[in-house]
Amino acid sequence: MKSIMQDRLSQETMDILTSIGRVADEMDLRAYVVGGFVRDLLLDNENLDLDVVAEGNGTQFAIEISKAMNGSVRSYESFGTSTVTLENGNKIDVATARKESYLNPGALPTVERGSIESDLFRRDFTINSLAIILNGDDSFKLIDFFNGQNDLNEKVLRVHHDLSYQDDPCRIFRTIRFEQRLKFSLSEKTEMLLNDAIQKKHFDLLSGHRLWNEIIAILKEKKPLRYFRRMKELRLLTAIHPKLSYNLGDMKSLEKIEKALPHLRMIPLPAKPEEWKIYLMAILCDLNDEEFTQTCKRLSFSEKQITFYDEELKTCRLYQEKLNLKSDFLPSEIFNMFSAISTEAVLLLAALSDKERTKKFVQLYFTEYISSSVPELTGDDLIELGIQPGPLFKTVLNSLQSARLNGLVISREDEVALVKNEYLN
Ligand code: ATP
């Protein structure tokens, strides 16, 4: 008889899980699919990330899964984890069931092999500590040691024990993420522990790298504004910079982005923008130079990243002023401005501006100017016309580009005439 869990699975996922179960049988070990996948299955939310845990040698198990399913495997021996990549590119994370102990708050835990129960207990919330058995007589049966299913039904987020946030302060941010994404509330105890952890600033123990991983995960959520509002309410933004909460004020800039994005998404862009970067730039934009540098350092940005955001934001501020000061710009002026910054920065300009014309310029830039900015004449044509390769080339091509954008040339003949008139005697 089919279990209730089987009814919820797509045929494709069923096939994958059945194959994994078969490999587990052959290796005589117990395998489970765990975590977010099971949570989302029960919530009817799509989640294609399979996290598999084996009571046994997870690394060898991953190798056998990849052989059975014609995939490839990459193992991280020291963590006992592996990733199997299937032929269609889908990935399955495979780990050995483990037990963790935290010697120092915020540091990585000491890990030893454990049972599925200990593996589920080391997880963040009861709703993320559910598992489905993949082999043996109980195949596809749900395992729920900690009443996770009940918490899912009650829409409650609950940590396992009093030291959870101290052990791993990343969970403070994960709490915000799941609370806001799923619109769950915190159990009374969890709320108390969370407030206590924030008050004791446990997040200060997190490395910049781990903190950034949490922040970027929040920025990548569908509508991050309310996540930031909640962090502000909980005085959690100080984890990033002590003045951030004050500087973001009532979060007007994030609000403007959230409001503008549905419209901006309708503009055909050369490539799909990374929307989280627009939010990040809006946050960084509200900081002064010193705060900007301190924030980037706290989040362990590389020098290259710091320079990138610094330059983008300075240029954006400059353009913002320019676009506010006058209303008439030649297409080539707009093109030269916007093509010097990333697509995300151009969208930031559009989102933050209160001027309709700035939004119009952004629209025109993407829909018309980019495509009409390419001259017909190529470098070879210029050589044939008698222009020597060298710095002049770029000047000529730029001038052809501007003339095209501004409608001064519309054909190849026009371009040839322009080159002859302006650059050859
Ligand atoms: P998402 O939908 O955001 O991917 P997820 O629950 O799948 O959510 P992951 O970050 O992929 O989240 O983690 C997979 C599982 O690992 C979680 O469901 C949880 O059980 C566990 N986990 C991840 N991070 C932690 C942590 N910091 N502390 C404890 N358990 C964690």
Short mmCIF file of C-alpha atoms and ligand atoms in Angstrom, two decimals:
data_model
loop_
_atom_site.label_atom_id
_atom_site.label_comp_id
_atom_site.label_asym_id
_atom_site.label_seq_id
_atom_site.Cartn_x
_atom_site.Cartn_y
_atom_site.Cartn_z
CA MET A 1 0.00 0.00 0.00
CA LYS A 2 1.21 3.50 -0.82
CA SER A 3 2.02 5.73 2.17
CA ILE A 4 0.65 9.27 2.58
CA MET A 5 4.12 10.59 1.85
CA GLN A 6 4.25 8.73 -1.49
CA ASP A 7 1.00 10.39 -2.55
CA ARG A 8 2.61 13.78 -2.23
CA LEU A 9 5.71 12.98 -4.30
CA SER A 10 6.02 13.56 -8.03
CA GLN A 11 6.77 10.45 -10.08
CA GLU A 12 10.23 11.79 -10.90
CA THR A 13 11.14 12.35 -7.25
CA MET A 14 9.64 8.98 -6.32
CA ASP A 15 11.90 7.30 -8.88
CA ILE A 16 14.99 9.04 -7.56
CA LEU A 17 14.17 8.22 -3.93
CA THR A 18 13.36 4.61 -4.83
CA SER A 19 16.73 4.25 -6.57
CA ILE A 20 18.51 5.69 -3.55
CA GLY A 21 16.58 3.28 -1.32
CA ARG A 22 17.66 0.36 -3.50
CA VAL A 23 21.32 1.33 -3.17
CA ALA A 24 20.85 1.60 0.61
CA ASP A 25 19.38 -1.94 0.64
CA GLU A 26 22.35 -3.26 -1.32
CA MET A 27 24.77 -1.62 1.12
CA ASP A 28 22.73 -2.82 4.05
CA LEU A 29 22.37 0.61 5.61
CA ARG A 30 19.42 2.84 6.49
CA ALA A 31 18.83 5.94 4.38
CA TYR A 32 16.54 8.92 4.91
CA VAL A 33 15.61 12.06 3.10
CA VAL A 34 15.57 14.87 5.66
CA GLY A 35 15.22 18.57 6.42
CA GLY A 36 13.76 21.25 4.16
CA PHE A 37 12.58 18.80 1.52
CA VAL A 38 10.33 16.94 3.98
CA ARG A 39 9.13 20.20 5.57
CA ASP A 40 8.17 21.61 2.20
CA LEU A 41 6.59 18.35 1.06
CA LEU A 42 4.26 18.49 4.04
CA LEU A 43 3.56 22.16 3.42
CA ASP A 44 2.93 21.54 -0.27
CA ASN A 45 5.74 23.94 -1.21
CA GLU A 46 8.02 23.02 -4.08
CA ASN A 47 11.55 22.10 -3.00
CA LEU A 48 13.87 20.14 -5.25
CA ASP A 49 16.87 20.05 -2.89
CA LEU A 50 17.29 16.51 -1.71
CA ASP A 51 19.24 16.05 1.54
CA VAL A 52 19.91 12.40 2.17
CA VAL A 53 21.32 11.01 5.42
CA ALA A 54 22.75 7.53 5.84
CA GLU A 55 23.22 5.56 9.01
CA GLY A 56 26.50 4.17 7.74
CA ASN A 57 29.28 5.40 5.49
CA GLY A 58 27.71 8.36 3.67
CA THR A 59 30.71 8.94 1.42
CA GLN A 60 30.68 5.38 0.07
CA PHE A 61 26.89 5.56 -0.17
CA ALA A 62 27.15 8.69 -2.34
CA ILE A 63 29.64 6.95 -4.62
CA GLU A 64 27.27 3.99 -5.05
CA ILE A 65 24.29 6.30 -5.68
CA SER A 66 26.20 8.13 -8.38
CA LYS A 67 27.17 4.81 -10.01
CA ALA A 68 23.60 3.51 -9.92
CA MET A 69 22.18 6.74 -11.31
CA ASN A 70 24.92 7.60 -13.82
CA GLY A 71 25.83 10.71 -11.91
CA SER A 72 29.06 12.21 -10.67
CA VAL A 73 30.10 12.67 -7.07
CA ARG A 74 32.13 15.12 -5.05
CA SER A 75 32.97 14.32 -1.46
CA TYR A 76 34.10 16.52 1.43
CA GLU A 77 35.73 13.85 3.62
CA SER A 78 36.30 16.03 6.68
CA PHE A 79 32.58 16.89 6.88
CA GLY A 80 31.37 13.41 5.88
CA THR A 81 29.26 15.03 3.15
CA SER A 82 29.05 14.49 -0.60
CA THR A 83 27.12 15.93 -3.49
CA VAL A 84 25.88 13.68 -6.26
CA THR A 85 25.11 15.46 -9.52
CA LEU A 86 22.65 13.61 -11.73
CA GLU A 87 22.73 13.61 -15.53
CA ASN A 88 20.04 16.32 -15.68
CA GLY A 89 22.11 18.55 -13.39
CA ASN A 90 19.97 17.96 -10.28
CA LYS A 91 21.95 17.59 -7.10
CA ILE A 92 21.54 15.31 -4.10
CA ASP A 93 23.42 16.05 -0.88
CA VAL A 94 24.40 12.92 0.97
CA ALA A 95 25.73 12.87 4.53
CA THR A 96 26.62 10.41 7.23
CA ALA A 97 24.20 10.64 10.17
CA ARG A 98 26.06 12.59 12.82
CA LYS A 99 26.05 13.92 16.30
CA GLU A 100 27.47 17.34 16.98
CA SER A 101 28.90 18.96 20.07
CA TYR A 102 29.82 22.61 20.34
CA LEU A 103 32.97 23.36 22.31
CA ASN A 104 32.87 27.08 21.57
CA PRO A 105 29.80 29.14 20.72
CA GLY A 106 29.75 30.21 17.08
CA ALA A 107 32.63 27.94 16.09
CA LEU A 108 32.17 24.86 13.94
CA PRO A 109 31.07 21.81 15.95
CA THR A 110 32.92 18.63 16.73
CA VAL A 111 31.30 15.90 14.71
CA GLU A 112 31.01 12.17 15.31
CA ARG A 113 28.92 9.44 13.70
CA GLY A 114 25.46 9.13 15.12
CA SER A 115 21.98 7.73 14.69
CA ILE A 116 19.25 9.38 12.62
CA GLU A 117 17.75 10.61 15.88
CA SER A 118 20.93 12.40 16.94
CA ASP A 119 21.28 13.76 13.41
CA LEU A 120 17.80 15.22 13.53
CA PHE A 121 18.32 16.60 17.02
CA ARG A 122 21.37 18.61 15.92
CA ARG A 123 19.19 20.53 13.45
CA ASP A 124 17.82 24.02 13.92
CA PHE A 125 14.04 23.65 14.31
CA THR A 126 11.62 20.82 14.89
CA ILE A 127 10.01 21.52 11.50
CA ASN A 128 13.41 20.95 9.85
CA SER A 129 13.97 17.74 11.80
CA LEU A 130 11.58 15.46 9.96
CA ALA A 131 12.75 12.54 7.85
CA ILE A 132 11.35 9.99 5.44
CA ILE A 133 12.74 6.45 5.49
CA LEU A 134 13.96 5.41 2.05
CA ASN A 135 14.44 1.66 2.41
CA GLY A 136 13.46 -1.45 4.30
CA ASP A 137 9.97 -2.42 5.39
CA ASP A 138 9.10 1.10 6.50
CA SER A 139 9.97 2.69 3.18
CA PHE A 140 8.40 6.14 2.76
CA LYS A 141 7.29 6.31 6.36
CA LEU A 142 7.63 9.69 8.06
CA ILE A 143 9.92 9.88 11.08
CA ASP A 144 9.05 12.58 13.57
CA PHE A 145 10.93 12.31 16.88
CA PHE A 146 10.30 15.90 17.96
CA ASN A 147 6.72 16.64 17.01
CA GLY A 148 7.76 18.60 13.95
CA GLN A 149 4.59 17.72 12.10
CA ASN A 150 2.52 19.15 14.89
CA ASP A 151 4.57 22.37 14.80
CA LEU A 152 4.07 22.52 11.04
CA ASN A 153 0.33 22.25 11.52
CA GLU A 154 0.37 24.83 14.28
CA LYS A 155 2.73 27.06 12.25
CA VAL A 156 5.25 27.21 15.05
CA LEU A 157 9.01 27.52 14.90
CA ARG A 158 10.72 25.80 17.80
CA VAL A 159 14.39 25.17 18.55
CA HIS A 160 15.39 21.89 20.16
CA HIS A 161 17.11 23.09 23.31
CA ASP A 162 18.17 26.09 25.39
CA LEU A 163 21.69 26.32 23.97
CA SER A 164 20.66 26.20 20.32
CA TYR A 165 21.39 29.86 19.51
CA GLN A 166 24.51 29.89 21.61
CA ASP A 167 25.84 26.79 19.87
CA ASP A 168 25.23 28.25 16.45
CA PRO A 169 24.21 31.91 16.19
CA CYS A 170 23.49 31.38 12.46
CA ARG A 171 20.20 30.01 13.72
CA ILE A 172 19.22 33.50 14.88
CA PHE A 173 19.08 34.53 11.24
CA ARG A 174 17.55 31.26 10.12
CA THR A 175 14.76 31.96 12.60
CA ILE A 176 14.00 35.26 10.88
CA ARG A 177 14.15 33.56 7.50
CA PHE A 178 11.70 30.74 8.25
CA GLU A 179 9.46 32.85 10.48
CA GLN A 180 8.99 35.42 7.72
CA ARG A 181 8.99 33.05 4.73
CA LEU A 182 6.51 30.61 6.17
CA LYS A 183 4.64 33.21 8.23
CA PHE A 184 5.09 31.06 11.35
CA SER A 185 5.32 32.31 14.90
CA LEU A 186 7.96 31.43 17.46
CA SER A 187 7.15 29.19 20.38
CA GLU A 188 7.23 31.16 23.63
CA LYS A 189 10.48 29.55 24.72
CA THR A 190 12.09 30.03 21.33
CA GLU A 191 11.18 33.72 21.34
CA MET A 192 12.68 34.08 24.79
CA LEU A 193 15.88 32.28 23.77
CA LEU A 194 16.12 34.34 20.59
CA ASN A 195 15.79 37.64 22.45
CA ASP A 196 18.33 36.49 24.98
CA ALA A 197 20.78 35.45 22.25
CA ILE A 198 20.40 38.81 20.54
CA GLN A 199 20.80 40.72 23.77
CA LYS A 200 23.97 38.76 24.54
CA LYS A 201 25.16 39.47 21.00
CA HIS A 202 25.98 35.84 20.27
CA PHE A 203 26.15 36.82 16.60
CA ASP A 204 29.40 38.70 17.30
CA LEU A 205 31.05 35.28 17.49
CA LEU A 206 30.16 34.46 13.91
CA SER A 207 32.84 34.74 11.27
CA GLY A 208 32.18 37.32 8.57
CA HIS A 209 31.82 34.53 6.08
CA ARG A 210 29.09 32.73 8.03
CA LEU A 211 27.28 35.98 8.81
CA TRP A 212 27.33 36.96 5.13
CA ASN A 213 25.93 33.55 4.16
CA GLU A 214 22.94 34.25 6.38
CA ILE A 215 22.48 37.82 5.16
CA ILE A 216 22.68 36.87 1.50
CA ALA A 217 20.16 34.06 2.13
CA ILE A 218 17.78 36.69 3.53
CA LEU A 219 18.49 39.05 0.63
CA LYS A 220 17.65 36.21 -1.77
CA GLU A 221 14.24 35.58 -0.22
CA LYS A 222 11.32 36.71 -2.36
CA LYS A 223 10.52 39.97 -0.56
CA PRO A 224 13.31 40.68 1.89
CA LEU A 225 11.90 43.99 3.18
CA ARG A 226 9.82 42.47 5.94
CA TYR A 227 12.76 40.29 7.01
CA PHE A 228 14.82 43.45 7.49
CA ARG A 229 11.95 45.14 9.32
CA ARG A 230 11.81 42.20 11.69
CA MET A 231 15.58 42.27 12.20
CA LYS A 232 15.32 45.95 13.02
CA GLU A 233 12.51 45.29 15.47
CA LEU A 234 14.63 42.65 17.20
CA ARG A 235 17.71 44.95 17.20
CA LEU A 236 19.49 42.38 15.10
CA LEU A 237 20.81 44.73 12.44
CA THR A 238 23.62 45.64 14.83
CA ALA A 239 25.07 42.26 13.93
CA ILE A 240 25.99 43.84 10.58
CA HIS A 241 26.82 47.36 11.77
CA PRO A 242 25.94 49.19 15.00
CA LYS A 243 24.52 52.14 13.06
CA LEU A 244 22.68 50.21 10.35
CA SER A 245 19.32 50.32 12.06
CA TYR A 246 19.55 54.10 12.44
CA ASN A 247 20.82 54.61 8.89
CA LEU A 248 18.14 52.50 7.26
CA GLY A 249 15.57 54.56 9.15
CA ASP A 250 12.10 53.46 8.18
CA MET A 251 13.59 51.39 5.33
CA LYS A 252 12.26 53.70 2.62
CA SER A 253 14.88 52.61 0.09
CA LEU A 254 14.18 48.90 0.54
CA GLU A 255 10.49 49.66 0.33
CA LYS A 256 11.00 51.56 -2.94
CA ILE A 257 12.86 48.61 -4.42
CA GLU A 258 10.20 46.13 -3.42
CA LYS A 259 7.57 48.36 -4.96
CA ALA A 260 9.51 49.02 -8.17
CA LEU A 261 10.66 45.46 -8.89
CA PRO A 262 7.40 44.09 -10.33
CA HIS A 263 7.50 46.91 -12.92
CA LEU A 264 11.22 46.61 -13.56
CA ARG A 265 10.84 42.86 -14.10
CA MET A 266 8.71 43.60 -17.17
CA ILE A 267 11.58 45.37 -18.93
CA PRO A 268 13.44 42.98 -21.23
CA LEU A 269 16.97 42.94 -19.84
CA PRO A 270 20.15 41.56 -21.46
CA ALA A 271 20.51 39.06 -18.59
CA LYS A 272 18.48 38.16 -15.53
CA PRO A 273 19.60 40.55 -12.80
CA GLU A 274 20.60 39.39 -9.34
CA GLU A 275 17.86 41.17 -7.44
CA TRP A 276 19.51 40.62 -4.06
CA LYS A 277 22.33 42.88 -5.23
CA ILE A 278 19.87 45.74 -5.74
CA TYR A 279 18.71 45.38 -2.15
CA LEU A 280 22.29 45.10 -0.92
CA MET A 281 23.33 48.23 -2.79
CA ALA A 282 20.35 50.11 -1.37
CA ILE A 283 21.47 49.14 2.14
CA LEU A 284 25.10 50.08 1.52
CA CYS A 285 23.98 53.31 -0.13
CA ASP A 286 22.60 54.58 3.17
CA LEU A 287 26.01 54.31 4.88
CA ASN A 288 28.78 56.88 5.02
CA ASP A 289 32.29 55.97 3.81
CA GLU A 290 33.53 54.72 7.15
CA GLU A 291 30.38 52.70 7.89
CA PHE A 292 30.48 51.26 4.37
CA THR A 293 34.04 49.99 4.85
CA GLN A 294 33.29 48.60 8.32
CA THR A 295 30.19 46.79 7.03
CA CYS A 296 32.05 45.27 4.08
CA LYS A 297 34.84 44.13 6.41
CA ARG A 298 32.35 42.63 8.90
CA LEU A 299 30.82 40.63 6.06
CA SER A 300 34.26 39.52 4.86
CA PHE A 301 33.91 41.08 1.42
CA SER A 302 37.04 40.74 -0.69
CA GLU A 303 38.95 43.87 -1.72
CA LYS A 304 37.58 43.32 -5.20
CA GLN A 305 33.98 43.28 -3.93
CA ILE A 306 34.57 46.36 -1.77
CA THR A 307 35.98 48.28 -4.74
CA PHE A 308 33.10 47.12 -6.93
CA TYR A 309 30.34 48.27 -4.57
CA ASP A 310 32.22 51.44 -3.67
CA GLU A 311 32.56 52.49 -7.30
CA GLU A 312 29.04 51.47 -8.26
CA LEU A 313 27.51 53.40 -5.39
CA LYS A 314 29.60 56.53 -5.91
CA THR A 315 28.68 56.52 -9.59
CA CYS A 316 25.01 55.94 -8.78
CA ARG A 317 24.96 58.90 -6.40
CA LEU A 318 26.56 61.08 -9.07
CA TYR A 319 24.05 60.00 -11.71
CA GLN A 320 21.18 60.47 -9.28
CA GLU A 321 22.21 64.12 -8.91
CA LYS A 322 22.70 64.58 -12.65
CA LEU A 323 19.34 63.04 -13.49
CA ASN A 324 17.63 65.17 -10.87
CA LEU A 325 19.21 68.39 -12.09
CA LYS A 326 18.13 68.43 -15.72
CA SER A 327 15.50 66.73 -17.76
CA ASP A 328 16.84 66.52 -21.30
CA PHE A 329 19.57 64.06 -22.09
CA LEU A 330 20.75 62.79 -25.42
CA PRO A 331 20.34 59.03 -25.84
CA SER A 332 24.15 58.77 -26.05
CA GLU A 333 24.52 60.54 -22.69
CA ILE A 334 22.15 58.09 -21.04
CA PHE A 335 23.85 55.17 -22.75
CA ASN A 336 27.32 56.30 -21.66
CA MET A 337 26.16 56.69 -18.07
CA PHE A 338 24.24 53.46 -17.70
CA SER A 339 26.61 51.24 -19.64
CA ALA A 340 29.35 52.18 -17.15
CA ILE A 341 27.54 50.47 -14.27
CA SER A 342 25.98 47.06 -13.67
CA THR A 343 22.39 46.26 -14.67
CA GLU A 344 21.57 45.99 -10.96
CA ALA A 345 22.90 49.51 -10.32
CA VAL A 346 20.81 50.90 -13.20
CA LEU A 347 17.74 49.23 -11.72
CA LEU A 348 18.64 50.66 -8.32
CA LEU A 349 18.66 54.15 -9.88
CA ALA A 350 15.23 53.55 -11.37
CA ALA A 351 13.83 52.15 -8.14
CA LEU A 352 15.16 54.88 -5.87
CA SER A 353 14.33 57.83 -8.08
CA ASP A 354 11.14 59.78 -7.47
CA LYS A 355 11.37 61.23 -10.97
CA GLU A 356 9.29 59.55 -13.64
CA ARG A 357 11.81 60.59 -16.28
CA THR A 358 14.61 58.57 -14.66
CA LYS A 359 12.46 55.46 -14.85
CA LYS A 360 11.70 56.34 -18.48
CA PHE A 361 15.42 56.69 -19.28
CA VAL A 362 16.11 53.31 -17.71
CA GLN A 363 13.35 51.74 -19.77
CA LEU A 364 14.65 53.36 -22.98
CA TYR A 365 18.21 52.30 -22.19
CA PHE A 366 17.26 48.64 -21.97
CA THR A 367 14.61 48.52 -24.67
CA GLU A 368 16.13 50.79 -27.32
CA TYR A 369 19.53 52.26 -26.64
CA ILE A 370 21.49 49.05 -26.02
CA SER A 371 20.33 47.48 -29.27
CA SER A 372 20.78 50.61 -31.35
CA SER A 373 24.23 51.37 -29.98
CA VAL A 374 26.14 49.02 -32.27
CA PRO A 375 27.66 50.69 -35.36
CA GLU A 376 27.52 48.76 -38.60
CA LEU A 377 31.15 49.45 -39.38
CA THR A 378 33.64 47.06 -37.84
CA GLY A 379 37.33 47.45 -37.06
CA ASP A 380 38.14 45.82 -40.42
CA ASP A 381 35.94 48.36 -42.20
CA LEU A 382 37.78 51.20 -40.48
CA ILE A 383 41.16 49.80 -41.58
CA GLU A 384 39.85 49.52 -45.11
CA LEU A 385 38.77 53.14 -44.94
CA GLY A 386 42.32 54.06 -43.98
CA ILE A 387 42.19 54.44 -40.19
CA GLN A 388 45.32 53.07 -38.51
CA PRO A 389 44.66 50.58 -35.66
CA GLY A 390 45.41 52.32 -32.36
CA PRO A 391 43.76 54.64 -29.83
CA LEU A 392 41.92 56.50 -32.60
CA PHE A 393 39.91 53.33 -33.30
CA LYS A 394 38.07 53.56 -30.02
CA THR A 395 37.37 57.25 -30.53
CA VAL A 396 35.94 56.60 -33.99
CA LEU A 397 33.81 53.69 -32.82
CA ASN A 398 32.52 55.72 -29.86
CA SER A 399 31.63 58.57 -32.12
CA LEU A 400 29.81 56.21 -34.50
CA GLN A 401 27.99 54.75 -31.53
CA SER A 402 26.87 58.18 -30.28
CA ALA A 403 25.81 59.25 -33.75
CA ARG A 404 23.73 56.08 -34.11
CA LEU A 405 22.10 56.52 -30.73
CA ASN A 406 21.29 60.16 -31.41
CA GLY A 407 19.85 59.38 -34.84
CA LEU A 408 22.56 61.29 -36.72
CA VAL A 409 23.46 58.23 -38.79
CA ILE A 410 21.04 55.52 -39.75
CA SER A 411 22.81 53.52 -42.46
CA ARG A 412 26.20 52.12 -43.27
CA GLU A 413 26.68 54.84 -45.87
CA ASP A 414 25.98 57.51 -43.23
CA GLU A 415 28.63 55.93 -41.01
CA VAL A 416 31.20 55.86 -43.83
CA ALA A 417 30.46 59.52 -44.55
CA LEU A 418 30.88 60.42 -40.87
CA VAL A 419 34.26 58.67 -40.66
CA LYS A 420 35.47 60.32 -43.85
CA ASN A 421 34.29 63.79 -42.83
CA GLU A 422 35.47 63.76 -39.28
CA TYR A 423 38.52 61.52 -39.19
CA LEU A 424 40.02 61.42 -42.67
CA ASN A 425 41.18 64.91 -43.60
P1 ATP B 1 15.83 26.36 2.23
O1 ATP B 1 14.42 26.17 1.77
O2 ATP B 1 16.14 27.77 2.61
O3 ATP B 1 16.87 25.72 1.37
P2 ATP B 1 16.48 24.26 4.10
O4 ATP B 1 15.78 23.87 5.35
O5 ATP B 1 16.57 23.25 3.01
O6 ATP B 1 15.82 25.60 3.62
P3 ATP B 1 19.36 24.40 4.21
O7 ATP B 1 20.15 25.61 4.61
O8 ATP B 1 19.52 23.84 2.86
O9 ATP B 1 17.88 24.78 4.57
O10 ATP B 1 19.67 23.28 5.28
C1 ATP B 1 19.21 21.95 5.15
C2 ATP B 1 18.87 21.41 6.52
O11 ATP B 1 20.04 21.41 7.35
C3 ATP B 1 17.85 22.25 7.29
O12 ATP B 1 16.53 21.87 6.97
C4 ATP B 1 18.21 21.97 8.71
O13 ATP B 1 17.65 20.74 9.11
C5 ATP B 1 19.70 21.79 8.67
N1 ATP B 1 20.45 23.02 9.00
C6 ATP B 1 20.95 23.93 8.13
N2 ATP B 1 21.62 24.90 8.78
C7 ATP B 1 21.55 24.60 10.09
C8 ATP B 1 22.05 25.20 11.27
N3 ATP B 1 22.76 26.34 11.23
N4 ATP B 1 21.80 24.59 12.44
C9 ATP B 1 21.10 23.44 12.48
N5 ATP B 1 20.60 22.82 11.43
C10 ATP B 1 20.81 23.38 10.23
#
